[in-house]
Amino acid sequence: MTETAPAAASAPSLAFGIGPDGTYTRFGQAAAFVLGLVTTFAFLPLTVVAALLYTRAETRFAEDPARARALVNWSWLCITVPVVIAVVAGAAVALTR
């Protein structure tokens, strides 16, 4: 019979653009800047919410990494959703002309 190796413990999933130590990756920094800038022009209140969520995540990372990752993911949604809506609306306007 062949023996199977024990399953390795799966590493915790990281939030988009965040490294294992809880800091932004270079790509994450660039994406956050571009999406944040576009969102600022499209919908200012969500930019504020995203900033507050990420700030809260930074303070929680040491004691509760899973919750911090969830907060970071929500902050990404806050700055991404308006961009997606703007692209879809722009495409719809372009198709109607």
Coordinates of N, CA and C in Angstrom, one line a residue:
M1 N 0.8 -1.2 0.0 CA 0.0 0.0 0.0 C 0.9 1.2 0.0
T2 N 0.4 2.2 -0.6 CA 1.1 3.5 -0.6 C 0.6 4.4 0.5
E3 N 1.5 5.1 1.1 CA 1.1 6.0 2.2 C 0.9 7.4 1.6
T4 N -0.1 8.1 2.1 CA -0.3 9.4 1.7 C 0.3 10.4 2.7
A5 N 0.8 11.4 2.3 CA 1.4 12.4 3.2 C 0.3 13.1 3.9
P6 N 0.4 13.5 5.1 CA -0.6 14.3 5.8 C -0.9 15.6 5.1
A7 N -2.1 16.0 5.1 CA -2.4 17.2 4.4 C -1.8 18.4 5.2
A8 N -1.1 19.2 4.5 CA -0.5 20.4 5.1 C -1.6 21.4 5.5
A9 N -1.4 22.0 6.6 CA -2.4 23.1 7.0 C -2.4 24.2 6.0
S10 N -3.6 24.5 5.6 CA -3.7 25.6 4.5 C -3.3 26.9 5.2
A11 N -2.6 27.7 4.4 CA -2.2 29.0 4.8 C -3.4 29.9 4.8
P12 N -3.5 30.8 5.7 CA -4.7 31.7 5.7 C -4.6 32.6 4.4
S13 N -5.8 32.8 3.8 CA -5.8 33.6 2.6 C -5.6 35.1 3.0
L14 N -4.9 35.7 2.1 CA -4.5 37.1 2.3 C -5.5 38.0 1.6
A15 N -5.7 39.2 2.1 CA -6.6 40.1 1.5 C -5.9 40.6 0.2
F16 N -6.7 41.1 -0.8 CA -6.1 41.6 -2.0 C -5.2 42.7 -1.8
G17 N -4.0 42.6 -2.3 CA -3.0 43.7 -2.2 C -2.3 43.8 -0.9
I18 N -2.5 42.8 0.0 CA -1.9 42.9 1.3 C -0.9 41.7 1.5
G19 N 0.3 41.9 1.9 CA 1.3 40.9 2.1 C 1.1 40.2 3.4
P20 N 1.9 39.1 3.7 CA 1.7 38.3 4.9 C 1.9 39.1 6.2
D21 N 2.6 40.2 6.1 CA 2.9 41.0 7.3 C 1.8 42.1 7.6
G22 N 0.8 42.1 6.7 CA -0.2 43.1 6.9 C 0.0 44.4 6.2
T23 N 1.0 44.6 5.4 CA 1.3 45.8 4.7 C 0.9 45.6 3.2
Y24 N 0.7 46.8 2.6 CA 0.4 46.8 1.1 C 1.6 46.2 0.3
T25 N 1.3 45.4 -0.7 CA 2.3 45.1 -1.7 C 2.4 46.3 -2.7
R26 N 3.4 46.2 -3.5 CA 3.6 47.3 -4.5 C 2.4 47.4 -5.4
F27 N 1.9 46.3 -5.9 CA 0.7 46.3 -6.7 C -0.5 46.8 -5.9
G28 N -0.6 46.4 -4.7 CA -1.7 46.9 -3.9 C -1.7 48.4 -3.7
Q29 N -0.5 48.9 -3.5 CA -0.4 50.4 -3.3 C -0.8 51.1 -4.6
A30 N -0.4 50.6 -5.8 CA -0.7 51.3 -7.0 C -2.2 51.1 -7.3
A31 N -2.8 49.9 -7.1 CA -4.2 49.7 -7.3 C -5.1 50.5 -6.4
A32 N -4.7 50.6 -5.1 CA -5.4 51.4 -4.1 C -5.4 52.9 -4.5
F33 N -4.2 53.4 -5.0 CA -4.1 54.8 -5.4 C -5.0 55.1 -6.5
V34 N -4.9 54.3 -7.6 CA -5.7 54.5 -8.8 C -7.2 54.4 -8.5
L35 N -7.6 53.3 -7.9 CA -9.0 53.1 -7.6 C -9.6 54.1 -6.6
G36 N -8.7 54.5 -5.6 CA -9.2 55.5 -4.7 C -9.3 56.9 -5.3
L37 N -8.5 57.2 -6.3 CA -8.6 58.5 -7.0 C -9.8 58.5 -7.8
V38 N -10.1 57.4 -8.6 CA -11.3 57.4 -9.4 C -12.5 57.4 -8.5
T39 N -12.5 56.7 -7.4 CA -13.7 56.7 -6.5 C -13.9 58.0 -5.9
T40 N -12.8 58.7 -5.6 CA -12.9 60.1 -5.0 C -13.7 61.0 -5.9
F41 N -13.4 60.9 -7.2 CA -14.2 61.7 -8.2 C -15.6 61.2 -8.4
A42 N -15.8 59.9 -8.3 CA -17.1 59.3 -8.5 C -18.0 59.4 -7.3
F43 N -17.5 59.0 -6.1 CA -18.4 59.0 -5.0 C -17.5 59.1 -3.7
L44 N -17.4 60.4 -3.3 CA -16.6 60.7 -2.1 C -16.9 60.0 -0.8
P45 N -18.1 59.8 -0.4 CA -18.4 59.2 0.9 C -17.8 57.7 1.0
L46 N -17.8 57.0 -0.1 CA -17.3 55.6 -0.1 C -15.8 55.7 0.1
T47 N -15.1 56.7 -0.4 CA -13.7 56.8 -0.2 C -13.4 57.0 1.3
V48 N -14.2 57.8 1.9 CA -14.0 58.0 3.4 C -14.2 56.7 4.1
V49 N -15.3 56.0 3.8 CA -15.6 54.7 4.4 C -14.4 53.7 4.2
A50 N -13.9 53.7 3.0 CA -12.8 52.8 2.7 C -11.6 53.1 3.5
A51 N -11.3 54.4 3.7 CA -10.1 54.8 4.5 C -10.3 54.4 5.9
L52 N -11.5 54.6 6.4 CA -11.8 54.3 7.8 C -11.7 52.8 8.1
L53 N -12.2 52.0 7.1 CA -12.1 50.5 7.3 C -10.7 50.0 7.2
Y54 N -9.9 50.6 6.3 CA -8.5 50.2 6.3 C -7.7 50.6 7.5
T55 N -8.0 51.8 8.0 CA -7.3 52.3 9.2 C -7.7 51.4 10.4
R56 N -8.9 51.0 10.5 CA -9.3 50.0 11.6 C -8.7 48.7 11.4
A57 N -8.5 48.2 10.1 CA -7.8 46.9 9.9 C -6.4 47.0 10.3
E58 N -5.7 48.1 10.1 CA -4.3 48.2 10.5 C -4.1 48.1 12.0
T59 N -5.1 48.6 12.8 CA -5.0 48.5 14.3 C -5.4 47.1 14.8
R60 N -6.1 46.4 14.0 CA -6.6 45.0 14.4 C -5.7 43.9 13.9
F61 N -4.8 44.2 13.0 CA -4.0 43.1 12.3 C -3.2 42.2 13.3
A62 N -2.6 42.8 14.3 CA -1.8 42.1 15.3 C -2.6 41.1 16.1
E63 N -3.8 41.5 16.6 CA -4.5 40.6 17.5 C -5.6 39.8 16.8
D64 N -6.1 40.2 15.6 CA -7.1 39.5 14.9 C -7.0 39.6 13.4
P65 N -6.0 38.8 12.8 CA -5.7 38.9 11.4 C -6.9 38.6 10.5
A66 N -7.7 37.7 10.9 CA -8.9 37.3 10.1 C -9.8 38.4 9.9
R67 N -10.1 39.1 11.0 CA -11.0 40.3 11.0 C -10.4 41.4 10.2
A68 N -9.1 41.6 10.4 CA -8.4 42.7 9.7 C -8.5 42.4 8.2
R69 N -8.3 41.2 7.7 CA -8.5 40.8 6.3 C -9.9 41.1 5.8
A70 N -10.9 40.8 6.6 CA -12.2 41.1 6.2 C -12.5 42.6 6.0
L71 N -11.9 43.4 7.0 CA -12.1 44.9 6.9 C -11.4 45.4 5.6
V72 N -10.2 44.8 5.3 CA -9.5 45.3 4.1 C -10.3 44.9 2.9
N73 N -10.8 43.7 2.8 CA -11.7 43.3 1.7 C -12.8 44.3 1.5
W74 N -13.5 44.7 2.6 CA -14.6 45.6 2.5 C -14.1 47.0 2.0
S75 N -12.9 47.4 2.4 CA -12.4 48.7 2.0 C -12.2 48.6 0.5
W76 N -11.7 47.5 0.0 CA -11.5 47.3 -1.5 C -12.8 47.4 -2.2
L77 N -13.8 46.8 -1.7 CA -15.1 46.8 -2.3 C -15.7 48.3 -2.4
C78 N -15.4 49.0 -1.3 CA -15.9 50.4 -1.3 C -15.2 51.3 -2.4
I79 N -14.0 51.0 -2.8 CA -13.4 51.8 -3.8 C -13.4 51.2 -5.2
T80 N -13.9 49.9 -5.3 CA -14.0 49.2 -6.6 C -15.4 49.3 -7.1
V81 N -16.4 49.2 -6.3 CA -17.8 49.2 -6.8 C -18.1 50.4 -7.6
P82 N -17.8 51.6 -7.1 CA -18.1 52.8 -7.9 C -17.4 52.8 -9.3
V83 N -16.2 52.3 -9.3 CA -15.5 52.3 -10.6 C -16.2 51.3 -11.6
V84 N -16.6 50.2 -11.1 CA -17.3 49.2 -11.9 C -18.6 49.8 -12.4
I85 N -19.3 50.4 -11.5 CA -20.6 51.1 -11.9 C -20.3 52.2 -13.0
A86 N -19.3 52.9 -12.8 CA -19.0 54.0 -13.8 C -18.6 53.4 -15.1
V87 N -17.9 52.3 -15.2 CA -17.5 51.7 -16.4 C -18.7 51.1 -17.1
V88 N -19.6 50.5 -16.4 CA -20.8 49.9 -17.0 C -21.7 51.0 -17.5
A89 N -21.9 52.1 -16.7 CA -22.7 53.2 -17.1 C -22.1 53.9 -18.4
G90 N -20.8 54.0 -18.4 CA -20.1 54.6 -19.6 C -20.3 53.7 -20.8
A91 N -20.2 52.4 -20.6 CA -20.4 51.5 -21.7 C -21.8 51.6 -22.2
A92 N -22.8 51.7 -21.3 CA -24.2 51.8 -21.7 C -24.5 53.1 -22.4
V93 N -23.9 54.2 -22.0 CA -24.1 55.4 -22.7 C -23.4 55.4 -24.1
A94 N -22.3 54.8 -24.2 CA -21.6 54.6 -25.5 C -22.4 53.8 -26.5
L95 N -23.1 52.7 -25.9 CA -23.8 51.8 -26.8 C -25.1 52.5 -27.3
T96 N -25.7 53.4 -26.5 CA -26.9 54.0 -26.9 C -26.7 55.1 -27.9
R97 N -25.5 55.6 -28.1 CA -25.3 56.7 -29.1 C -24.9 56.1 -30.4

